[in-house]
Each structure stands twice: as C-alpha cells, then as structure tokens.
mmCIF file of N, CA, C and O in Angstrom:
data_model
loop_
_atom_site.group_PDB
_atom_site.id
_atom_site.type_symbol
_atom_site.label_atom_id
_atom_site.label_comp_id
_atom_site.label_asym_id
_atom_site.label_seq_id
_atom_site.Cartn_x
_atom_site.Cartn_y
_atom_site.Cartn_z
ATOM 1 N N UNK Y 1 7.897 8.432 4.353
ATOM 2 C CA UNK Y 1 6.753 8.992 3.985
ATOM 3 C C UNK Y 1 7.150 9.409 2.262
ATOM 4 O O UNK Y 1 8.326 9.969 1.490
ATOM 5 N N UNK Y 2 5.889 9.326 1.419
ATOM 6 C CA UNK Y 2 6.059 9.601 -0.149
ATOM 7 C C UNK Y 2 6.131 11.247 -0.215
ATOM 8 O O UNK Y 2 5.803 11.807 0.594
ATOM 9 N N UNK Y 3 6.569 11.099 -1.396
ATOM 10 C CA UNK Y 3 6.520 12.630 -1.844
ATOM 11 C C UNK Y 3 5.048 12.994 -2.145
ATOM 12 O O UNK Y 3 4.098 12.085 -2.016
ATOM 13 N N UNK Y 4 4.813 14.517 -2.019
ATOM 14 C CA UNK Y 4 3.271 14.760 -1.850
ATOM 15 C C UNK Y 4 2.449 14.110 -3.291
ATOM 16 O O UNK Y 4 1.645 14.117 -2.871
ATOM 17 N N UNK Y 5 3.031 14.194 -3.970
ATOM 18 C CA UNK Y 5 2.124 13.773 -5.200
ATOM 19 C C UNK Y 5 2.205 12.582 -5.232
ATOM 20 O O UNK Y 5 1.213 11.719 -6.098
ATOM 21 N N UNK Y 6 2.713 11.792 -4.456
ATOM 22 C CA UNK Y 6 2.155 10.369 -4.547
ATOM 23 C C UNK Y 6 1.552 9.799 -2.883
ATOM 24 O O UNK Y 6 1.191 8.911 -2.768
ATOM 25 N N UNK Y 7 0.984 10.881 -2.616
ATOM 26 C CA UNK Y 7 0.263 10.805 -1.035
ATOM 27 C C UNK Y 7 -1.150 10.584 -1.473
ATOM 28 O O UNK Y 7 -1.499 11.477 -2.342
ATOM 29 N N UNK Y 8 -1.992 9.677 -1.096
ATOM 30 C CA UNK Y 8 -3.468 9.513 -1.037
ATOM 31 C C UNK Y 8 -4.187 10.149 -0.126
ATOM 32 O O UNK Y 8 -3.857 9.908 1.144
ATOM 33 N N UNK Y 9 -4.722 11.483 -0.495
ATOM 34 C CA UNK Y 9 -5.592 12.318 0.351
ATOM 35 C C UNK Y 9 -6.006 11.204 1.556
ATOM 36 O O UNK Y 9 -7.049 10.524 1.084
ATOM 37 N N UNK Y 10 -6.683 11.690 2.862
ATOM 38 C CA UNK Y 10 -7.180 10.893 3.872
ATOM 39 C C UNK Y 10 -8.770 10.923 3.314
ATOM 40 O O UNK Y 10 -9.350 9.527 3.895
ATOM 41 N N UNK Y 11 -9.175 11.627 2.386
ATOM 42 C CA UNK Y 11 -10.475 11.747 2.028
ATOM 43 C C UNK Y 11 -11.317 10.807 1.245
ATOM 44 O O UNK Y 11 -12.090 10.367 0.810
ATOM 45 N N UNK Y 12 -10.070 10.479 0.225
ATOM 46 C CA UNK Y 12 -10.214 9.413 -0.517
ATOM 47 C C UNK Y 12 -9.741 7.803 -0.348
ATOM 48 O O UNK Y 12 -10.265 6.982 -1.134
ATOM 49 N N UNK Y 13 -9.442 7.937 0.923
ATOM 50 C CA UNK Y 13 -8.713 6.308 1.610
ATOM 51 C C UNK Y 13 -10.425 5.759 1.885
ATOM 52 O O UNK Y 13 -10.732 4.459 1.023
ATOM 53 N N UNK Y 14 -11.317 6.646 2.441
ATOM 54 C CA UNK Y 14 -12.432 5.555 2.659
ATOM 55 C C UNK Y 14 -13.708 5.443 1.116
ATOM 56 O O UNK Y 14 -13.881 4.950 1.325
ATOM 57 N N UNK Y 15 -13.395 6.381 0.382
ATOM 58 C CA UNK Y 15 -13.654 6.292 -0.989
ATOM 59 C C UNK Y 15 -13.497 4.922 -1.655
ATOM 60 O O UNK Y 15 -14.265 4.209 -2.452
ATOM 61 N N UNK Y 16 -11.810 4.585 -1.141
ATOM 62 C CA UNK Y 16 -11.362 3.396 -1.975
ATOM 63 C C UNK Y 16 -11.864 2.378 -1.074
ATOM 64 O O UNK Y 16 -12.239 0.856 -1.750
ATOM 65 N N UNK Y 17 -12.134 2.518 0.199
ATOM 66 C CA UNK Y 17 -13.006 1.174 0.915
ATOM 67 C C UNK Y 17 -14.088 1.151 0.561
ATOM 68 O O UNK Y 17 -14.215 -0.143 0.402
ATOM 69 N N UNK Y 18 -14.710 2.002 0.117
ATOM 70 C CA UNK Y 18 -15.984 1.616 -0.502
ATOM 71 C C UNK Y 18 -16.179 1.287 -1.628
ATOM 72 O O UNK Y 18 -16.983 0.323 -1.865
ATOM 73 N N UNK Y 19 -15.779 1.845 -2.321
ATOM 74 C CA UNK Y 19 -15.877 1.535 -4.049
ATOM 75 C C UNK Y 19 -14.711 1.100 -4.865
ATOM 76 O O UNK Y 19 -14.718 0.734 -5.718
ATOM 77 N N UNK Y 20 -13.556 0.837 -4.098
ATOM 78 C CA UNK Y 20 -12.301 0.513 -5.023
ATOM 79 C C UNK Y 20 -12.427 -1.283 -4.856
ATOM 80 O O UNK Y 20 -13.158 -2.213 -4.594
ATOM 81 N N UNK Y 21 -11.600 -1.611 -6.078
ATOM 82 C CA UNK Y 21 -11.258 -3.206 -6.336
ATOM 83 C C UNK Y 21 -10.476 -3.427 -5.114
ATOM 84 O O UNK Y 21 -9.630 -2.990 -4.593
ATOM 85 N N UNK Y 22 -10.355 -4.980 -5.116
ATOM 86 C CA UNK Y 22 -9.623 -5.643 -4.081
ATOM 87 C C UNK Y 22 -9.085 -6.629 -4.604
ATOM 88 O O UNK Y 22 -9.398 -7.736 -5.467
ATOM 89 N N UNK Y 23 -7.688 -6.993 -4.126
ATOM 90 C CA UNK Y 23 -6.841 -8.093 -4.566
ATOM 91 C C UNK Y 23 -6.107 -8.584 -3.162
ATOM 92 O O UNK Y 23 -5.300 -7.427 -2.488
ATOM 93 N N UNK Y 24 -5.891 -9.399 -2.624
ATOM 94 C CA UNK Y 24 -4.922 -9.992 -1.411
ATOM 95 C C UNK Y 24 -4.094 -10.795 -1.921
ATOM 96 O O UNK Y 24 -4.400 -11.862 -2.621
ATOM 97 N N UNK Y 25 -2.758 -10.566 -0.892
ATOM 98 C CA UNK Y 25 -1.653 -11.755 -1.243
ATOM 99 C C UNK Y 25 -1.126 -11.750 0.338
ATOM 100 O O UNK Y 25 -0.736 -10.756 0.901
ATOM 101 N N UNK Y 26 -1.091 -12.955 1.014
ATOM 102 C CA UNK Y 26 -0.670 -13.392 2.063
ATOM 103 C C UNK Y 26 -0.416 -12.466 3.108
ATOM 104 O O UNK Y 26 0.696 -11.887 3.435
ATOM 105 N N UNK Y 27 -1.309 -11.817 3.468
ATOM 106 C CA UNK Y 27 -1.513 -10.671 4.564
ATOM 107 C C UNK Y 27 -1.445 -9.437 4.453
ATOM 108 O O UNK Y 27 -1.600 -8.164 5.239
ATOM 109 N N UNK Y 28 -1.586 -9.312 2.804
ATOM 110 C CA UNK Y 28 -1.730 -7.855 2.933
ATOM 111 C C UNK Y 28 -2.931 -7.590 1.673
ATOM 112 O O UNK Y 28 -3.129 -8.755 0.859
ATOM 113 N N UNK Y 29 -3.866 -6.563 1.618
ATOM 114 C CA UNK Y 29 -4.776 -6.304 1.247
ATOM 115 C C UNK Y 29 -4.692 -4.924 0.256
ATOM 116 O O UNK Y 29 -3.867 -4.160 0.932
ATOM 117 N N UNK Y 30 -4.797 -5.238 -1.622
ATOM 118 C CA UNK Y 30 -4.619 -3.828 -2.016
ATOM 119 C C UNK Y 30 -6.318 -3.498 -2.314
ATOM 120 O O UNK Y 30 -6.646 -4.623 -2.969
ATOM 121 N N UNK Y 31 -6.453 -2.786 -1.862
ATOM 122 C CA UNK Y 31 -7.664 -1.543 -2.378
ATOM 123 C C UNK Y 31 -7.553 -0.853 -3.448
ATOM 124 O O UNK Y 31 -6.286 0.416 -3.124
ATOM 125 N N UNK Y 32 -7.573 -0.624 -4.856
ATOM 126 C CA UNK Y 32 -7.486 0.304 -5.650
ATOM 127 C C UNK Y 32 -8.604 0.560 -6.750
ATOM 128 O O UNK Y 32 -9.273 0.266 -6.733
ATOM 129 N N UNK Y 33 -8.148 1.770 -7.058
ATOM 130 C CA UNK Y 33 -9.014 2.226 -8.256
ATOM 131 C C UNK Y 33 -8.119 2.789 -9.454
ATOM 132 O O UNK Y 33 -6.692 3.709 -9.123
ATOM 133 N N UNK Y 34 -8.368 2.813 -10.616
ATOM 134 C CA UNK Y 34 -7.758 3.132 -11.724
ATOM 135 C C UNK Y 34 -8.531 5.049 -12.098
ATOM 136 O O UNK Y 34 -9.905 4.801 -12.284
ATOM 137 N N UNK Y 35 -7.204 5.699 -12.228
ATOM 138 C CA UNK Y 35 -7.737 7.431 -13.064
ATOM 139 C C UNK Y 35 -7.519 7.691 -14.150
ATOM 140 O O UNK Y 35 -6.649 6.864 -14.603
ATOM 141 N N UNK Y 36 -7.828 8.771 -14.749
ATOM 142 C CA UNK Y 36 -7.261 9.047 -15.955
ATOM 143 C C UNK Y 36 -6.003 9.716 -15.983
ATOM 144 O O UNK Y 36 -5.355 9.878 -16.762
ATOM 145 N N UNK Y 37 -5.770 10.158 -14.667
ATOM 146 C CA UNK Y 37 -4.308 11.118 -14.723
ATOM 147 C C UNK Y 37 -3.487 9.751 -14.127
ATOM 148 O O UNK Y 37 -3.555 9.140 -14.065
ATOM 149 N N UNK Y 38 -2.243 10.813 -14.999
ATOM 150 C CA UNK Y 38 -1.246 9.634 -14.500
ATOM 151 C C UNK Y 38 -0.127 9.634 -13.374
ATOM 152 O O UNK Y 38 0.356 8.699 -13.413
ATOM 153 N N UNK Y 39 -0.630 10.305 -12.154
ATOM 154 C CA UNK Y 39 0.000 10.176 -11.189
ATOM 155 C C UNK Y 39 -0.234 9.085 -10.334
ATOM 156 O O UNK Y 39 -1.277 8.256 -10.277
ATOM 157 N N UNK Y 40 0.657 8.721 -9.557
ATOM 158 C CA UNK Y 40 0.345 7.177 -8.490
ATOM 159 C C UNK Y 40 0.408 7.637 -7.485
ATOM 160 O O UNK Y 40 0.760 8.092 -7.124
ATOM 161 N N UNK Y 41 -0.692 7.419 -6.549
ATOM 162 C CA UNK Y 41 -0.726 7.701 -5.219
ATOM 163 C C UNK Y 41 -1.348 6.420 -4.371
ATOM 164 O O UNK Y 41 -1.894 5.745 -4.833
ATOM 165 N N UNK Y 42 -0.581 6.503 -3.114
ATOM 166 C CA UNK Y 42 -0.563 5.348 -2.478
ATOM 167 C C UNK Y 42 -1.261 5.471 -0.530
ATOM 168 O O UNK Y 42 -0.624 6.983 -0.447
ATOM 169 N N UNK Y 43 -1.255 4.890 0.129
ATOM 170 C CA UNK Y 43 -1.331 5.231 1.481
ATOM 171 C C UNK Y 43 -1.275 3.820 2.081
ATOM 172 O O UNK Y 43 -1.617 2.864 1.410
ATOM 173 N N UNK Y 44 -1.102 3.230 3.143
ATOM 174 C CA UNK Y 44 -0.678 2.441 3.956
ATOM 175 C C UNK Y 44 -1.154 2.349 5.336
ATOM 176 O O UNK Y 44 -1.327 3.616 5.918
ATOM 177 N N UNK Y 45 -2.304 1.336 5.540
ATOM 178 C CA UNK Y 45 -2.831 1.338 6.671
ATOM 179 C C UNK Y 45 -2.817 0.008 7.645
ATOM 180 O O UNK Y 45 -2.626 -0.935 7.119
ATOM 181 N N UNK Y 46 -2.466 0.127 8.688
ATOM 182 C CA UNK Y 46 -2.349 -0.977 9.814
ATOM 183 C C UNK Y 46 -2.850 -0.401 10.679
ATOM 184 O O UNK Y 46 -2.961 0.268 11.678
ATOM 185 N N UNK Y 47 -3.812 -1.552 10.958
ATOM 186 C CA UNK Y 47 -4.883 -1.366 12.027
ATOM 187 C C UNK Y 47 -4.671 -1.436 13.214
ATOM 188 O O UNK Y 47 -3.373 -2.554 13.366
ATOM 189 N N UNK Y 48 -4.900 -0.941 14.636
ATOM 190 C CA UNK Y 48 -4.430 -1.820 15.620
ATOM 191 C C UNK Y 48 -4.887 -3.147 15.839
ATOM 192 O O UNK Y 48 -3.874 -3.646 16.974
ATOM 193 N N UNK Y 49 -5.183 -3.726 15.517
ATOM 194 C CA UNK Y 49 -5.493 -5.185 15.681
ATOM 195 C C UNK Y 49 -4.184 -5.583 14.963
ATOM 196 O O UNK Y 49 -4.042 -7.077 15.653
ATOM 197 N N UNK Y 50 -3.865 -5.543 14.998
ATOM 198 C CA UNK Y 50 -2.365 -5.958 13.819
ATOM 199 C C UNK Y 50 -1.354 -5.994 15.082
ATOM 200 O O UNK Y 50 -0.775 -7.181 15.442
ATOM 201 N N UNK Y 51 -0.944 -5.112 15.881
ATOM 202 C CA UNK Y 51 -0.084 -4.865 17.227
ATOM 203 C C UNK Y 51 -0.895 -3.422 17.821
ATOM 204 O O UNK Y 51 -0.809 -2.495 17.089
ATOM 205 N N UNK Y 52 -0.796 -3.733 19.065
ATOM 206 C CA UNK Y 52 -1.266 -2.601 20.119
ATOM 207 C C UNK Y 52 0.038 -1.565 19.738
ATOM 208 O O UNK Y 52 -0.121 -0.731 20.552
ATOM 209 N N UNK Y 53 1.273 -2.091 19.726
ATOM 210 C CA UNK Y 53 2.819 -0.965 19.692
ATOM 211 C C UNK Y 53 3.020 -0.313 18.658
ATOM 212 O O UNK Y 53 2.976 -0.993 17.668
ATOM 213 N N UNK Y 54 2.641 0.766 18.630
ATOM 214 C CA UNK Y 54 2.647 1.826 17.736
ATOM 215 C C UNK Y 54 4.258 1.737 16.916
ATOM 216 O O UNK Y 54 4.182 1.385 15.810
ATOM 217 N N UNK Y 55 5.008 1.026 17.482
ATOM 218 C CA UNK Y 55 6.738 0.647 17.062
ATOM 219 C C UNK Y 55 6.413 -0.404 16.232
ATOM 220 O O UNK Y 55 6.846 -0.258 14.889
ATOM 221 N N UNK Y 56 5.795 -1.496 16.104
ATOM 222 C CA UNK Y 56 5.536 -2.011 15.215
ATOM 223 C C UNK Y 56 4.691 -1.666 13.991
ATOM 224 O O UNK Y 56 5.079 -2.270 13.099
ATOM 225 N N UNK Y 57 3.535 -1.007 14.610
ATOM 226 C CA UNK Y 57 2.941 -0.776 12.989
ATOM 227 C C UNK Y 57 3.569 0.268 12.177
ATOM 228 O O UNK Y 57 3.500 0.228 11.412
ATOM 229 N N UNK Y 58 4.419 0.725 13.196
ATOM 230 C CA UNK Y 58 4.858 2.184 12.303
ATOM 231 C C UNK Y 58 6.199 1.604 11.484
ATOM 232 O O UNK Y 58 6.395 1.796 10.319
ATOM 233 N N UNK Y 59 7.011 0.039 11.900
ATOM 234 C CA UNK Y 59 7.698 -0.035 11.040
ATOM 235 C C UNK Y 59 7.556 -0.933 9.795
ATOM 236 O O UNK Y 59 8.197 -0.781 9.222
ATOM 237 N N UNK Y 60 6.372 -1.743 10.060
ATOM 238 C CA UNK Y 60 5.395 -2.077 9.086
ATOM 239 C C UNK Y 60 4.945 -1.119 8.023
ATOM 240 O O UNK Y 60 5.474 -1.761 6.681
ATOM 241 N N UNK Y 61 4.250 0.189 7.693
ATOM 242 C CA UNK Y 61 4.527 0.685 7.054
ATOM 243 C C UNK Y 61 5.760 1.345 6.639
ATOM 244 O O UNK Y 61 5.575 1.511 5.260
ATOM 245 N N UNK Y 62 6.601 1.235 7.429
ATOM 246 C CA UNK Y 62 7.905 1.879 6.614
ATOM 247 C C UNK Y 62 8.205 0.554 5.877
ATOM 248 O O UNK Y 62 8.794 1.244 4.971
ATOM 249 N N UNK Y 63 8.480 -0.518 5.871
ATOM 250 C CA UNK Y 63 8.772 -1.429 5.170
ATOM 251 C C UNK Y 63 7.808 -1.175 3.963
ATOM 252 O O UNK Y 63 7.957 -1.459 2.774
ATOM 253 N N UNK Y 64 6.594 -1.287 4.150
ATOM 254 C CA UNK Y 64 5.654 -0.935 2.770
ATOM 255 C C UNK Y 64 6.075 -0.066 2.051
ATOM 256 O O UNK Y 64 6.142 0.047 0.956
ATOM 257 N N UNK Y 65 6.096 1.058 2.199
ATOM 258 C CA UNK Y 65 6.505 2.511 1.821
ATOM 259 C C UNK Y 65 7.697 2.190 1.098
ATOM 260 O O UNK Y 65 7.884 2.484 -0.228
ATOM 261 N N UNK Y 66 8.647 1.728 1.659
ATOM 262 C CA UNK Y 66 10.143 1.444 1.189
ATOM 263 C C UNK Y 66 10.087 0.538 0.006
ATOM 264 O O UNK Y 66 10.564 0.544 -1.394
ATOM 265 N N UNK Y 67 9.064 -0.585 0.363
ATOM 266 C CA UNK Y 67 8.896 -1.531 -0.819
ATOM 267 C C UNK Y 67 8.019 -0.922 -2.174
ATOM 268 O O UNK Y 67 8.773 -1.058 -3.364
ATOM 269 N N UNK Y 68 7.253 -0.004 -1.741
ATOM 270 C CA UNK Y 68 6.350 0.660 -2.715
ATOM 271 C C UNK Y 68 7.936 1.775 -3.826
ATOM 272 O O UNK Y 68 7.881 1.605 -5.134
ATOM 273 N N UNK Y 69 8.529 2.445 -2.925
ATOM 274 C CA UNK Y 69 9.062 3.034 -3.542
ATOM 275 C C UNK Y 69 10.259 2.744 -4.498
ATOM 276 O O UNK Y 69 10.594 2.859 -5.394
ATOM 277 N N UNK Y 70 10.765 1.341 -4.118
ATOM 278 C CA UNK Y 70 11.662 0.299 -4.913
ATOM 279 C C UNK Y 70 11.029 0.215 -6.061
ATOM 280 O O UNK Y 70 11.862 0.326 -7.518
ATOM 281 N N UNK Y 71 9.273 -0.310 -6.460
ATOM 282 C CA UNK Y 71 9.229 -0.390 -7.675
ATOM 283 C C UNK Y 71 7.996 0.553 -8.165
ATOM 284 O O UNK Y 71 7.593 0.089 -8.887
ATOM 285 N N UNK Y 72 8.289 1.711 -7.773
ATOM 286 C CA UNK Y 72 7.474 2.818 -7.890
ATOM 287 C C UNK Y 72 7.770 3.141 -9.855
ATOM 288 O O UNK Y 72 6.293 3.135 -10.544
ATOM 289 N N UNK Y 73 8.694 2.943 -10.253
ATOM 290 C CA UNK Y 73 8.837 3.015 -11.632
ATOM 291 C C UNK Y 73 8.019 2.100 -12.485
ATOM 292 O O UNK Y 73 7.717 2.287 -13.857
ATOM 293 N N UNK Y 74 7.901 0.909 -12.025
ATOM 294 C CA UNK Y 74 7.667 -0.173 -12.826
ATOM 295 C C UNK Y 74 5.979 -0.130 -12.798
ATOM 296 O O UNK Y 74 4.905 -0.739 -13.531
ATOM 297 N N UNK Y 75 5.299 0.543 -11.878
ATOM 298 C CA UNK Y 75 3.804 0.432 -11.512
ATOM 299 C C UNK Y 75 3.344 1.186 -12.492
ATOM 300 O O UNK Y 75 3.648 2.628 -12.672
ATOM 301 N N UNK Y 76 1.625 1.052 -12.545
ATOM 302 C CA UNK Y 76 1.104 1.488 -13.725
ATOM 303 C C UNK Y 76 0.861 2.839 -13.189
ATOM 304 O O UNK Y 76 0.854 3.501 -12.337
ATOM 305 N N UNK Y 77 0.497 3.749 -14.272
ATOM 306 C CA UNK Y 77 0.115 5.276 -13.943
ATOM 307 C C UNK Y 77 -1.439 5.433 -13.841
ATOM 308 O O UNK Y 77 -2.336 4.391 -14.323
ATOM 309 N N UNK Y 78 -1.645 6.451 -13.235
ATOM 310 C CA UNK Y 78 -3.242 6.446 -12.568
ATOM 311 C C UNK Y 78 -4.336 5.601 -11.696
ATOM 312 O O UNK Y 78 -5.036 5.447 -11.948
ATOM 313 N N UNK Y 79 -2.926 5.518 -10.884
ATOM 314 C CA UNK Y 79 -3.455 4.376 -9.929
ATOM 315 C C UNK Y 79 -3.381 4.841 -8.236
ATOM 316 O O UNK Y 79 -2.624 5.489 -8.192
ATOM 317 N N UNK Y 80 -4.795 4.928 -7.817
ATOM 318 C CA UNK Y 80 -4.956 5.008 -6.332
ATOM 319 C C UNK Y 80 -4.864 4.197 -5.360
ATOM 320 O O UNK Y 80 -5.441 3.064 -5.846
ATOM 321 N N UNK Y 81 -3.869 3.885 -4.607
ATOM 322 C CA UNK Y 81 -4.138 2.403 -3.673
ATOM 323 C C UNK Y 81 -3.850 2.367 -2.298
ATOM 324 O O UNK Y 81 -3.081 3.384 -1.874
ATOM 325 N N UNK Y 82 -4.775 1.433 -1.710
ATOM 326 C CA UNK Y 82 -4.420 1.689 -0.077
ATOM 327 C C UNK Y 82 -3.845 0.232 0.310
ATOM 328 O O UNK Y 82 -4.723 -0.741 -0.310
ATOM 329 N N UNK Y 83 -2.779 -0.130 0.946
ATOM 330 C CA UNK Y 83 -2.384 -1.280 1.224
ATOM 331 C C UNK Y 83 -2.784 -1.550 2.528
ATOM 332 O O UNK Y 83 -2.563 -0.528 3.406
ATOM 333 N N UNK Y 84 -3.737 -2.493 3.021
ATOM 334 C CA UNK Y 84 -3.944 -2.879 4.299
ATOM 335 C C UNK Y 84 -2.931 -4.008 4.895
ATOM 336 O O UNK Y 84 -3.275 -5.340 4.114
ATOM 337 N N UNK Y 85 -2.585 -3.890 5.966
ATOM 338 C CA UNK Y 85 -1.796 -5.009 6.293
ATOM 339 C C UNK Y 85 -2.548 -5.664 7.477
ATOM 340 O O UNK Y 85 -2.945 -4.845 8.425
ATOM 341 N N UNK Y 86 -2.482 -7.202 7.020
ATOM 342 C CA UNK Y 86 -3.466 -7.787 8.202
ATOM 343 C C UNK Y 86 -2.379 -8.368 9.095
ATOM 344 O O UNK Y 86 -1.653 -8.352 8.905
ATOM 345 N N UNK Y 87 -3.072 -9.153 10.140
ATOM 346 C CA UNK Y 87 -2.568 -9.485 11.359
ATOM 347 C C UNK Y 87 -1.255 -10.599 10.758
ATOM 348 O O UNK Y 87 -0.250 -10.976 11.443
ATOM 349 N N UNK Y 88 -1.746 -11.604 9.896
ATOM 350 C CA UNK Y 88 -0.992 -12.764 9.510
ATOM 351 C C UNK Y 88 0.519 -11.864 8.399
ATOM 352 O O UNK Y 88 0.839 -13.248 8.205
ATOM 353 N N UNK Y 89 0.202 -10.564 8.064
ATOM 354 C CA UNK Y 89 1.405 -10.240 7.146
ATOM 355 C C UNK Y 89 3.033 -10.393 7.842
ATOM 356 O O UNK Y 89 3.803 -11.125 7.603
ATOM 357 N N UNK Y 90 2.866 -10.197 9.478
ATOM 358 C CA UNK Y 90 3.876 -10.682 10.201
ATOM 359 C C UNK Y 90 4.887 -9.610 9.644
ATOM 360 O O UNK Y 90 4.775 -8.492 8.846
ATOM 361 N N UNK Y 91 6.276 -9.677 10.371
ATOM 362 C CA UNK Y 91 7.367 -8.598 9.647
ATOM 363 C C UNK Y 91 8.327 -9.352 8.969
ATOM 364 O O UNK Y 91 8.962 -10.419 9.563
ATOM 365 N N UNK Y 92 8.388 -8.780 8.130
ATOM 366 C CA UNK Y 92 9.241 -9.193 6.859
ATOM 367 C C UNK Y 92 10.489 -8.252 6.752
ATOM 368 O O UNK Y 92 10.367 -7.472 7.037
ATOM 369 N N UNK Y 93 11.399 -9.165 5.885
ATOM 370 C CA UNK Y 93 12.496 -8.111 5.666
ATOM 371 C C UNK Y 93 12.102 -7.019 4.283
ATOM 372 O O UNK Y 93 10.701 -7.629 3.726
ATOM 373 N N UNK Y 94 12.640 -6.559 3.995
ATOM 374 C CA UNK Y 94 12.262 -5.540 3.027
ATOM 375 C C UNK Y 94 12.266 -6.457 1.627
ATOM 376 O O UNK Y 94 11.487 -6.089 0.833
ATOM 377 N N UNK Y 95 13.288 -7.367 1.362
ATOM 378 C CA UNK Y 95 13.166 -7.940 -0.196
ATOM 379 C C UNK Y 95 11.815 -8.796 -0.096
ATOM 380 O O UNK Y 95 11.275 -8.586 -1.093
ATOM 381 N N UNK Y 96 11.619 -9.446 1.148
ATOM 382 C CA UNK Y 96 9.873 -9.792 1.252
ATOM 383 C C UNK Y 96 8.885 -9.618 0.878
ATOM 384 O O UNK Y 96 8.062 -9.808 0.150
ATOM 385 N N UNK Y 97 8.921 -7.976 1.559
ATOM 386 C CA UNK Y 97 7.830 -7.191 1.210
ATOM 387 C C UNK Y 97 7.833 -6.402 0.017
ATOM 388 O O UNK Y 97 6.909 -6.344 -0.684
ATOM 389 N N UNK Y 98 8.822 -6.523 -0.404
ATOM 390 C CA UNK Y 98 9.151 -6.030 -1.968
ATOM 391 C C UNK Y 98 8.424 -7.211 -3.033
ATOM 392 O O UNK Y 98 7.483 -6.440 -4.241
ATOM 393 N N UNK Y 99 8.661 -8.369 -2.984
ATOM 394 C CA UNK Y 99 8.193 -9.553 -3.554
ATOM 395 C C UNK Y 99 6.324 -9.581 -3.182
ATOM 396 O O UNK Y 99 6.044 -9.589 -4.287
ATOM 397 N N UNK Y 100 6.359 -9.543 -1.889
ATOM 398 C CA UNK Y 100 4.464 -9.499 -2.024
ATOM 399 C C UNK Y 100 4.026 -8.498 -2.504
ATOM 400 O O UNK Y 100 2.620 -8.348 -3.311
ATOM 401 N N UNK Y 101 4.774 -7.290 -2.403
ATOM 402 C CA UNK Y 101 3.878 -5.832 -3.043
ATOM 403 C C UNK Y 101 3.782 -5.799 -4.272
ATOM 404 O O UNK Y 101 3.195 -5.811 -5.100
ATOM 405 N N UNK Y 102 4.983 -6.276 -5.055
ATOM 406 C CA UNK Y 102 5.432 -6.393 -6.944
ATOM 407 C C UNK Y 102 3.975 -7.789 -7.189
ATOM 408 O O UNK Y 102 3.495 -7.535 -8.404
ATOM 409 N N UNK Y 103 4.074 -8.975 -6.264
ATOM 410 C CA UNK Y 103 2.800 -9.703 -6.611
ATOM 411 C C UNK Y 103 1.344 -9.084 -6.551
ATOM 412 O O UNK Y 103 0.703 -9.132 -7.584
ATOM 413 N N UNK Y 104 1.090 -7.991 -5.518
ATOM 414 C CA UNK Y 104 -0.141 -7.557 -5.727
ATOM 415 C C UNK Y 104 -0.349 -6.760 -6.897
ATOM 416 O O UNK Y 104 -1.430 -6.925 -7.319
ATOM 417 N N UNK Y 105 0.499 -6.079 -7.137
ATOM 418 C CA UNK Y 105 0.177 -5.117 -8.508
ATOM 419 C C UNK Y 105 0.426 -5.854 -9.668
ATOM 420 O O UNK Y 105 -0.377 -5.528 -10.789
ATOM 421 N N UNK Y 106 0.870 -6.993 -9.511
ATOM 422 C CA UNK Y 106 0.561 -7.746 -10.625
ATOM 423 C C UNK Y 106 -0.364 -8.490 -11.109
ATOM 424 O O UNK Y 106 -1.113 -8.640 -12.155
ATOM 425 N N UNK Y 107 -1.360 -8.577 -9.769
ATOM 426 C CA UNK Y 107 -2.427 -9.133 -9.819
ATOM 427 C C UNK Y 107 -3.616 -8.327 -10.240
ATOM 428 O O UNK Y 107 -4.843 -8.471 -10.844
ATOM 429 N N UNK Y 108 -3.265 -6.749 -10.383
ATOM 430 C CA UNK Y 108 -4.308 -5.880 -10.973
ATOM 431 C C UNK Y 108 -4.606 -5.831 -12.287
ATOM 432 O O UNK Y 108 -5.077 -5.435 -13.058
ATOM 433 N N UNK Y 109 -3.330 -6.238 -12.925
ATOM 434 C CA UNK Y 109 -2.908 -6.029 -14.222
ATOM 435 C C UNK Y 109 -3.438 -6.757 -15.510
ATOM 436 O O UNK Y 109 -3.889 -7.683 -15.514
#
C-alpha cells in the first residue's frame, strides 16, 4: 500500500476517469491529471474482467505498486494518476512491470 500522502482518494478516481488525460502501453492504461500541488498520488485498478480470482488481481496490484514505489523519486510532482490494468497485461516480473510503468510516465512528459 502507498503511504497516505501518495494515495489517491476514491472519489477523485472517478473524476480522473471522466476528465483526465490518457496514455496506454502494452496492457496498461494511465489516466492522469497535473495539479498545482507537489504531491504525487496514485491508484491501481484491476477490473474483474482481467481475472475472476482475487489472488491474481491482488498480485497484479502489488506488482504495479512496487514498480511505482521504485520510480517514485523520478516522477514529476503534482500528478494524480490511476493505472488501469487490462486483460492483455499478463503477469509480468517486477522488472518488466517497472519498465512498462516508466514508459507510461515518460509518455506524459
């Protein structure tokens, strides 16, 4: 789980899906918005359509959260982001997931 200052509140997730910008890479979709504040806030969404097993969905969330945690210092400040994992993402290693997420964030700059 992210530290409290890096968690995106649930009511703001729906706002990002409605009005945020979008970038996709290899089974991952990033919905984001740039804010004036310098905190970085994230949420990870894995829909039931990816897998009916909660164990699989939770593992994917853990992989993504750990990948974000590793690159948190190089990410731009003042960003709200939701990472949506699609069915085609598959179960990757932490290294591959980190590369995909880094590529997602490079596409927004």
